[in-house]
PDB file of C-alpha atoms in Angstrom:
ATOM      1  CA  MET A 257     176.529 117.583  82.781  1.00 71.00           C
ATOM      2  CA  PHE A 258     178.561 115.762  85.248  1.00 86.00           C
ATOM      3  CA  LEU A 259     181.952 116.033  82.650  1.00 82.00           C
ATOM      4  CA  ALA A 260     180.725 119.301  80.874  1.00 80.00           C
ATOM      5  CA  LYS A 261     183.512 121.868  80.103  1.00 81.00           C
ATOM      6  CA  PRO A 262     183.090 124.930  81.971  1.00 77.00           C
ATOM      7  CA  GLY A 263     180.534 127.640  80.865  1.00 75.00           C
ATOM      8  CA  LYS A 264     178.352 124.918  79.153  1.00 83.00           C
ATOM      9  CA  TYR A 265     175.827 124.743  81.781  1.00 84.00           C
ATOM     10  CA  ASP A 266     174.932 127.654  84.574  1.00 87.00           C
ATOM     11  CA  ALA A 267     177.413 127.511  87.181  1.00 90.00           C
ATOM     12  CA  CYS A 268     175.431 126.700  90.843  1.00 90.00           C
ATOM     13  CA  GLY A 269     177.336 129.585  92.595  1.00 90.00           C
ATOM     14  CA  ILE A 270     178.018 130.407  95.901  1.00 91.00           C
ATOM     15  CA  PHE A 271     175.419 131.223  98.887  1.00 92.00           C
ATOM     16  CA  THR A 272     172.702 129.964  96.434  1.00 94.00           C
ATOM     17  CA  GLU A 273     170.169 126.923  97.096  1.00 94.00           C
ATOM     18  CA  GLY A 274     172.549 124.213  95.260  1.00 94.00           C
ATOM     19  CA  HIS A 275     175.553 125.475  97.325  1.00 95.00           C
ATOM     20  CA  PHE A 276     173.749 125.275 100.892  1.00 95.00           C
ATOM     21  CA  ILE A 277     172.325 121.606  99.611  1.00 95.00           C
ATOM     22  CA  LEU A 278     175.817 120.542  99.224  1.00 95.00           C
ATOM     23  CA  LEU A 279     176.982 122.163 102.301  1.00 96.00           C
ATOM     24  CA  ILE A 280     173.981 120.545 104.550  1.00 96.00           C
ATOM     25  CA  VAL A 281     174.771 116.974 102.838  1.00 96.00           C
ATOM     26  CA  THR A 282     178.237 116.868 103.479  1.00 97.00           C
ATOM     27  CA  SER A 283     177.781 118.318 107.038  1.00 97.00           C
ATOM     28  CA  ILE A 284     175.623 115.280 107.494  1.00 97.00           C
ATOM     29  CA  ILE A 285     177.711 112.846 106.099  1.00 97.00           C
ATOM     30  CA  ILE A 286     180.756 114.183 107.920  1.00 97.00           C
ATOM     31  CA  ALA A 287     178.623 113.620 111.368  1.00 97.00           C
ATOM     32  CA  ILE A 288     177.306 110.290 110.755  1.00 97.00           C
ATOM     33  CA  LEU A 289     181.330 108.972 109.740  1.00 97.00           C
ATOM     34  CA  LEU A 290     182.560 110.703 113.142  1.00 96.00           C
ATOM     35  CA  PHE A 291     179.742 109.146 115.095  1.00 96.00           C
ATOM     36  CA  LEU A 292     180.297 105.741 113.758  1.00 96.00           C
ATOM     37  CA  THR A 293     184.161 106.206 113.974  1.00 96.00           C
ATOM     38  CA  ARG A 294     184.702 108.069 117.092  1.00 94.00           C
ATOM     39  CA  LYS A 295     185.681 105.224 119.237  1.00 94.00           C
ATOM     40  CA  LYS A 296     188.233 103.701 116.840  1.00 96.00           C
ATOM     41  CA  LYS A 297     191.553 102.719 118.156  1.00 95.00           C
ATOM     42  CA  GLU A 298     195.068 103.872 116.549  1.00 95.00           C
ATOM     43  CA  LYS A 299     195.491 101.332 114.136  1.00 96.00           C
ATOM     44  CA  GLU A 300     192.086 101.687 112.777  1.00 97.00           C
ATOM     45  CA  VAL A 301     192.129 105.295 112.230  1.00 97.00           C
ATOM     46  CA  LEU A 302     195.470 104.978 110.578  1.00 97.00           C
ATOM     47  CA  ASN A 303     193.610 102.604 108.046  1.00 97.00           C
ATOM     48  CA  ILE A 304     190.837 104.937 107.515  1.00 97.00           C
ATOM     49  CA  ILE A 305     193.693 107.765 106.852  1.00 98.00           C
ATOM     50  CA  ARG A 306     195.269 105.556 104.391  1.00 97.00           C
ATOM     51  CA  PHE A 307     191.851 104.800 102.872  1.00 97.00           C
ATOM     52  CA  PHE A 308     190.727 108.499 102.268  1.00 97.00           C
ATOM     53  CA  THR A 309     194.334 109.359 101.231  1.00 97.00           C
ATOM     54  CA  VAL A 310     194.281 106.748  98.338  1.00 97.00           C
ATOM     55  CA  LEU A 311     190.752 107.549  97.451  1.00 97.00           C
ATOM     56  CA  LEU A 312     191.732 111.777  97.131  1.00 97.00           C
ATOM     57  CA  VAL A 313     194.885 110.754  95.349  1.00 97.00           C
ATOM     58  CA  VAL A 314     192.810 109.102  92.995  1.00 96.00           C
ATOM     59  CA  LEU A 315     189.953 111.683  92.446  1.00 95.00           C
ATOM     60  CA  GLU A 316     193.069 114.533  92.109  1.00 95.00           C
ATOM     61  CA  VAL A 317     194.005 112.376  89.337  1.00 95.00           C
ATOM     62  CA  LEU A 318     191.028 112.168  87.533  1.00 95.00           C
ATOM     63  CA  LYS A 319     190.662 115.913  87.998  1.00 94.00           C
ATOM     64  CA  ILE A 320     193.920 116.612  86.559  1.00 93.00           C
ATOM     65  CA  ILE A 321     192.800 114.364  83.261  1.00 93.00           C
ATOM     66  CA  PHE A 322     189.540 116.242  83.169  1.00 92.00           C
ATOM     67  CA  ASN A 323     191.105 119.469  83.416  1.00 90.00           C
ATOM     68  CA  PHE A 324     193.484 118.443  80.361  1.00 91.00           C
ATOM     69  CA  CYS A 325     190.661 116.652  78.516  1.00 89.00           C
ATOM     70  CA  VAL A 326     188.572 120.159  78.632  1.00 87.00           C
ATOM     71  CA  GLY A 327     191.489 122.030  77.323  1.00 83.00           C
ATOM     72  CA  ASN A 328     192.369 123.750  81.283  1.00 81.00           C
ATOM     73  CA  GLY A 329     195.817 121.853  80.242  1.00 78.00           C
ATOM     74  CA  SER A 330     197.836 125.186  79.572  1.00 79.00           C
ATOM     75  CA  ASN A 331     197.110 126.901  82.873  1.00 84.00           C
ATOM     76  CA  LEU A 332     199.000 125.385  85.928  1.00 89.00           C
ATOM     77  CA  ASN A 333     196.284 127.010  88.332  1.00 88.00           C
ATOM     78  CA  ASN A 334     193.937 124.718  87.129  1.00 85.00           C
ATOM     79  CA  TYR A 335     195.419 121.356  87.530  1.00 86.00           C
ATOM     80  CA  VAL A 336     198.965 121.369  89.766  1.00 91.00           C
ATOM     81  CA  PRO A 337     198.053 120.345  93.410  1.00 92.00           C
ATOM     82  CA  LEU A 338     199.775 123.095  95.330  1.00 92.00           C
ATOM     83  CA  TYR A 339     197.200 125.071  96.999  1.00 93.00           C
ATOM     84  CA  PHE A 340     196.424 125.034 101.028  1.00 94.00           C
ATOM     85  CA  CYS A 341     193.760 122.652 100.342  1.00 92.00           C
ATOM     86  CA  SER A 342     195.537 120.451  98.323  1.00 94.00           C
ATOM     87  CA  LEU A 343     198.192 119.626 101.044  1.00 96.00           C
ATOM     88  CA  ILE A 344     196.260 117.108 102.553  1.00 97.00           C
ATOM     89  CA  LEU A 345     197.130 114.527  99.748  1.00 97.00           C
ATOM     90  CA  TYR A 346     200.889 115.024 100.813  1.00 97.00           C
ATOM     91  CA  ALA A 347     199.781 115.154 104.293  1.00 97.00           C
ATOM     92  CA  GLY A 348     197.751 111.962 104.076  1.00 97.00           C
ATOM     93  CA  ILE A 349     201.115 109.941 102.585  1.00 97.00           C
ATOM     94  CA  LEU A 350     203.265 111.218 105.137  1.00 97.00           C
ATOM     95  CA  SER A 351     200.729 110.229 107.534  1.00 97.00           C
ATOM     96  CA  SER A 352     199.890 106.978 106.149  1.00 96.00           C
ATOM     97  CA  PHE A 353     203.258 105.618 104.845  1.00 95.00           C
ATOM     98  CA  CYS A 354     206.137 107.027 106.978  1.00 95.00           C
ATOM     99  CA  LYS A 355     207.581 107.089 110.133  1.00 95.00           C
ATOM    100  CA  GLY A 356     208.724 109.305 113.256  1.00 95.00           C
ATOM    101  CA  LYS A 357     208.768 113.253 112.346  1.00 96.00           C
ATOM    102  CA  ILE A 358     207.785 113.092 108.866  1.00 97.00           C
ATOM    103  CA  LYS A 359     204.642 110.955 110.171  1.00 97.00           C
ATOM    104  CA  ARG A 360     204.333 113.404 112.893  1.00 97.00           C
ATOM    105  CA  THR A 361     204.399 116.202 110.339  1.00 97.00           C
ATOM    106  CA  GLY A 362     201.348 115.004 108.462  1.00 97.00           C
ATOM    107  CA  ASP A 363     199.473 114.050 111.584  1.00 97.00           C
ATOM    108  CA  VAL A 364     199.611 117.583 112.793  1.00 98.00           C
ATOM    109  CA  PHE A 365     198.313 118.922 109.303  1.00 98.00           C
ATOM    110  CA  ILE A 366     195.633 116.537 109.258  1.00 98.00           C
ATOM    111  CA  ALA A 367     194.558 117.595 112.923  1.00 97.00           C
ATOM    112  CA  THR A 368     194.966 121.481 111.929  1.00 97.00           C
ATOM    113  CA  GLY A 369     195.382 122.796 108.974  1.00 96.00           C
ATOM    114  CA  ALA A 370     192.937 120.194 107.092  1.00 97.00           C
ATOM    115  CA  ILE A 371     190.038 121.295 109.457  1.00 97.00           C
ATOM    116  CA  ILE A 372     190.520 125.147 108.651  1.00 96.00           C
ATOM    117  CA  ALA A 373     191.152 124.550 105.158  1.00 95.00           C
ATOM    118  CA  GLY A 374     187.971 122.290 104.779  1.00 96.00           C
ATOM    119  CA  ILE A 375     185.661 124.588 106.758  1.00 96.00           C
ATOM    120  CA  SER A 376     186.662 127.585 104.720  1.00 94.00           C
ATOM    121  CA  PHE A 377     186.064 125.924 101.135  1.00 94.00           C
ATOM    122  CA  LEU A 378     182.485 124.674 102.051  1.00 95.00           C
ATOM    123  CA  ILE A 379     182.017 128.433 103.351  1.00 94.00           C
ATOM    124  CA  TYR A 380     183.200 129.812 100.183  1.00 92.00           C
ATOM    125  CA  PRO A 381     183.487 127.130  97.429  1.00 91.00           C
ATOM    126  CA  ASN A 382     184.997 129.939  94.887  1.00 86.00           C
ATOM    127  CA  THR A 383     187.196 127.815  92.730  1.00 83.00           C
ATOM    128  CA  SER A 384     184.208 125.224  92.165  1.00 89.00           C
ATOM    129  CA  LEU A 385     180.642 126.393  92.323  1.00 90.00           C
ATOM    130  CA  ARG A 386     181.669 129.377  90.489  1.00 88.00           C
ATOM    131  CA  SER A 387     182.329 127.925  87.551  1.00 88.00           C
ATOM    132  CA  TYR A 388     180.568 124.304  87.524  1.00 90.00           C
ATOM    133  CA  PRO A 389     176.940 122.977  88.287  1.00 92.00           C
ATOM    134  CA  ILE A 390     176.157 121.242  91.441  1.00 92.00           C
ATOM    135  CA  PHE A 391     176.189 117.971  90.057  1.00 91.00           C
ATOM    136  CA  HIS A 392     179.423 118.313  88.092  1.00 93.00           C
ATOM    137  CA  PHE A 393     182.495 116.314  88.830  1.00 94.00           C
ATOM    138  CA  ILE A 394     184.365 119.335  89.918  1.00 93.00           C
ATOM    139  CA  SER A 395     181.821 120.319  92.354  1.00 94.00           C
ATOM    140  CA  ILE A 396     181.428 116.719  93.874  1.00 95.00           C
ATOM    141  CA  HIS A 397     184.960 116.277  94.095  1.00 95.00           C
ATOM    142  CA  SER A 398     185.727 119.995  95.847  1.00 95.00           C
ATOM    143  CA  PHE A 399     182.885 118.807  98.781  1.00 96.00           C
ATOM    144  CA  LEU A 400     184.056 115.052  98.799  1.00 96.00           C
ATOM    145  CA  LEU A 401     187.831 116.491  99.002  1.00 96.00           C
ATOM    146  CA  HIS A 402     187.067 119.048 101.982  1.00 97.00           C
ATOM    147  CA  GLY A 403     184.627 117.183 103.705  1.00 97.00           C
ATOM    148  CA  SER A 404     187.354 114.788 103.891  1.00 97.00           C
ATOM    149  CA  MET A 405     189.788 116.883 105.255  1.00 97.00           C
ATOM    150  CA  ILE A 406     186.920 118.076 108.088  1.00 97.00           C
ATOM    151  CA  TYR A 407     186.370 114.155 109.007  1.00 98.00           C
ATOM    152  CA  LEU A 408     189.686 113.229 109.242  1.00 98.00           C
ATOM    153  CA  GLY A 409     190.846 116.650 111.240  1.00 97.00           C
ATOM    154  CA  LEU A 410     188.085 115.914 113.589  1.00 97.00           C
ATOM    155  CA  LEU A 411     188.891 112.252 113.768  1.00 97.00           C
ATOM    156  CA  VAL A 412     192.498 112.242 114.805  1.00 97.00           C
ATOM    157  CA  ASN A 413     191.382 114.710 117.420  1.00 96.00           C
ATOM    158  CA  VAL A 414     188.491 113.033 118.921  1.00 95.00           C
ATOM    159  CA  THR A 415     190.122 109.474 119.068  1.00 96.00           C
ATOM    160  CA  ASN A 416     193.204 111.059 120.506  1.00 93.00           C
ATOM    161  CA  TYR A 417     195.065 109.515 117.562  1.00 96.00           C
ATOM    162  CA  ILE A 418     197.348 112.535 118.121  1.00 95.00           C
ATOM    163  CA  LYS A 419     197.735 115.019 120.850  1.00 93.00           C
ATOM    164  CA  LEU A 420     198.588 118.272 119.897  1.00 94.00           C
ATOM    165  CA  GLU A 421     201.086 119.851 121.613  1.00 94.00           C
ATOM    166  CA  LYS A 422     202.702 123.625 121.435  1.00 94.00           C
ATOM    167  CA  GLU A 423     206.092 122.157 120.055  1.00 96.00           C
ATOM    168  CA  ASP A 424     204.246 120.709 117.081  1.00 97.00           C
ATOM    169  CA  ILE A 425     204.277 124.343 115.222  1.00 97.00           C
ATOM    170  CA  LYS A 426     207.733 123.382 114.105  1.00 97.00           C
ATOM    171  CA  TYR A 427     206.066 120.107 111.927  1.00 97.00           C
ATOM    172  CA  TYR A 428     203.545 122.363 110.786  1.00 97.00           C
ATOM    173  CA  PHE A 429     205.620 125.637 109.971  1.00 97.00           C
ATOM    174  CA  VAL A 430     208.228 123.678 108.149  1.00 97.00           C
ATOM    175  CA  PHE A 431     205.580 121.622 106.020  1.00 97.00           C
ATOM    176  CA  ILE A 432     203.712 124.995 104.910  1.00 97.00           C
ATOM    177  CA  LEU A 433     207.125 127.068 104.346  1.00 97.00           C
ATOM    178  CA  ILE A 434     208.597 124.242 102.314  1.00 96.00           C
ATOM    179  CA  ILE A 435     205.336 124.074  99.983  1.00 96.00           C
ATOM    180  CA  GLY A 436     205.065 128.045 100.115  1.00 96.00           C
ATOM    181  CA  ILE A 437     208.614 128.303  98.948  1.00 96.00           C
ATOM    182  CA  LEU A 438     207.970 125.900  96.107  1.00 96.00           C
ATOM    183  CA  ALA A 439     204.746 127.187  95.121  1.00 95.00           C
ATOM    184  CA  PHE A 440     206.274 131.032  94.873  1.00 95.00           C
ATOM    185  CA  ILE A 441     209.292 129.639  92.683  1.00 96.00           C
ATOM    186  CA  ILE A 442     206.935 127.704  90.093  1.00 96.00           C
ATOM    187  CA  ASN A 443     204.556 130.906  89.997  1.00 95.00           C
ATOM    188  CA  THR A 444     207.825 133.028  89.610  1.00 94.00           C
ATOM    189  CA  ILE A 445     208.538 131.132  86.575  1.00 94.00           C
ATOM    190  CA  PHE A 446     205.335 130.250  84.790  1.00 93.00           C
ATOM    191  CA  GLY A 447     203.285 133.240  85.950  1.00 92.00           C
ATOM    192  CA  SER A 448     200.802 130.872  88.112  1.00 93.00           C
ATOM    193  CA  ASN A 449     199.345 131.734  91.127  1.00 93.00           C
ATOM    194  CA  LEU A 450     199.584 128.161  93.422  1.00 94.00           C
ATOM    195  CA  MET A 451     198.665 128.599  96.985  1.00 94.00           C
ATOM    196  CA  PHE A 452     197.228 132.041  95.847  1.00 92.00           C
ATOM    197  CA  ILE A 453     200.401 133.913  97.065  1.00 93.00           C
ATOM    198  CA  SER A 454     201.678 135.589  94.289  1.00 91.00           C
ATOM    199  CA  ARG A 455     198.729 137.612  93.017  1.00 89.00           C
ATOM    200  CA  ASN A 456     195.658 138.972  93.911  1.00 88.00           C
ATOM    201  CA  PHE A 457     192.499 136.775  93.307  1.00 84.00           C
ATOM    202  CA  PRO A 458     189.652 139.230  92.675  1.00 84.00           C
ATOM    203  CA  ASN A 459     186.097 139.026  94.206  1.00 79.00           C
ATOM    204  CA  THR A 460     187.334 136.988  97.072  1.00 82.00           C
ATOM    205  CA  PRO A 461     188.300 137.838 100.716  1.00 83.00           C
ATOM    206  CA  ILE A 462     192.317 137.238  99.203  1.00 88.00           C
ATOM    207  CA  GLU A 463     192.007 140.497  97.308  1.00 90.00           C
ATOM    208  CA  GLN A 464     191.429 142.562 100.721  1.00 90.00           C
ATOM    209  CA  ILE A 465     194.816 140.811 102.010  1.00 92.00           C
ATOM    210  CA  TYR A 466     196.368 141.744  98.788  1.00 92.00           C
ATOM    211  CA  ASN A 467     195.378 145.568  98.835  1.00 92.00           C
ATOM    212  CA  ALA A 468     196.445 146.042 102.506  1.00 92.00           C
ATOM    213  CA  THR A 469     199.502 144.229 102.127  1.00 91.00           C
ATOM    214  CA  GLY A 470     201.539 145.361  98.883  1.00 88.00           C
ATOM    215  CA  ASN A 471     204.741 143.595  98.089  1.00 90.00           C
ATOM    216  CA  LEU A 472     204.631 141.732 101.375  1.00 94.00           C
ATOM    217  CA  PHE A 473     201.254 139.921 100.018  1.00 94.00           C
ATOM    218  CA  PRO A 474     203.384 136.522  99.463  1.00 94.00           C
ATOM    219  CA  VAL A 475     205.336 136.565 102.842  1.00 95.00           C
ATOM    220  CA  VAL A 476     201.869 137.613 104.718  1.00 95.00           C
ATOM    221  CA  MET A 477     200.162 134.725 102.794  1.00 95.00           C
ATOM    222  CA  VAL A 478     202.742 131.993 103.796  1.00 96.00           C
ATOM    223  CA  MET A 479     203.050 133.052 107.068  1.00 96.00           C
ATOM    224  CA  GLY A 480     199.317 133.145 107.403  1.00 95.00           C
ATOM    225  CA  HIS A 481     199.133 129.592 106.511  1.00 96.00           C
ATOM    226  CA  ALA A 482     201.785 128.709 108.513  1.00 96.00           C
ATOM    227  CA  THR A 483     200.692 129.752 111.675  1.00 97.00           C
ATOM    228  CA  ILE A 484     197.002 130.667 112.267  1.00 96.00           C
ATOM    229  CA  PRO A 485     195.536 127.536 111.074  1.00 96.00           C
ATOM    230  CA  PHE A 486     197.595 125.583 113.903  1.00 97.00           C
ATOM    231  CA  TYR A 487     197.324 127.971 116.596  1.00 97.00           C
ATOM    232  CA  LEU A 488     193.416 128.556 116.042  1.00 96.00           C
ATOM    233  CA  VAL A 489     192.779 124.526 116.313  1.00 96.00           C
ATOM    234  CA  LEU A 490     195.168 124.280 119.051  1.00 95.00           C
ATOM    235  CA  GLY A 491     193.342 126.837 121.193  1.00 94.00           C
ATOM    236  CA  ILE A 492     190.047 125.098 120.353  1.00 93.00           C
ATOM    237  CA  VAL A 493     191.523 121.786 121.560  1.00 91.00           C
ATOM    238  CA  SER A 494     193.086 123.136 124.580  1.00 90.00           C
ATOM    239  CA  LEU A 495     189.363 125.100 125.691  1.00 90.00           C
ATOM    240  CA  ILE A 496     187.634 121.533 125.156  1.00 87.00           C
ATOM    241  CA  LYS A 497     190.493 119.894 127.521  1.00 82.00           C
ATOM    242  CA  LYS A 498     190.054 122.541 130.080  1.00 82.00           C
ATOM    243  CA  MET A 499     186.485 122.394 129.887  1.00 84.00           C
ATOM    244  CA  LYS A 500     186.421 118.494 130.146  1.00 77.00           C
ATOM    245  CA  LYS A 501     188.268 118.600 133.486  1.00 78.00           C
ATOM    246  CA  HIS A 502     186.294 121.346 135.094  1.00 72.00           C
TER     247      HIS A 502
END
């Protein structure tokens, strides 16, 4: 079952008992890890980011190999890591092994976009649990990936590894814009739907945006990715700081 082809076993499904089990277990693990590492120093946090980055990259490579082995290699949507949730791989590399503004770009995404992307997926894991059973590699991988995103995002905020500023939007925006343009070019050439910015994704919340925006759908999706998660997290962080002061 763990490495079975899609469709061989009944899928776990969304908002099912299996989904809630994975959600609860993942949330508990995030809470425990965050509690144990909440007082880590800057160098220690950097090492944690590096560890998770390497782990997630290795798992992503294994996921790509799995998709080719089960016959999903002809569809770029199944294995090319150019989705909003995949950006933790690139942001993690920038944060772990780069310096200056490039490192700041990775740090900012981890502190903002990673949290929103992770939470969104755990609530609505459409790309894994609708196709695979609960104890499948893809299901476990998806919750490990997105749980790690939430943990790292909370960690860098809780430990003040990064202190978010309004001006950081420039790093976040440019990072998402570059990825969005790259994904759109690939989608145009190969007919894929990377970043979910080129076509409708039926029976998901994306369908509502697609129906409402028409030809502007790609622009709206990229601009939404490039602004909303950053300002949402920045607003929450700022509110918490104000509450602590009072």
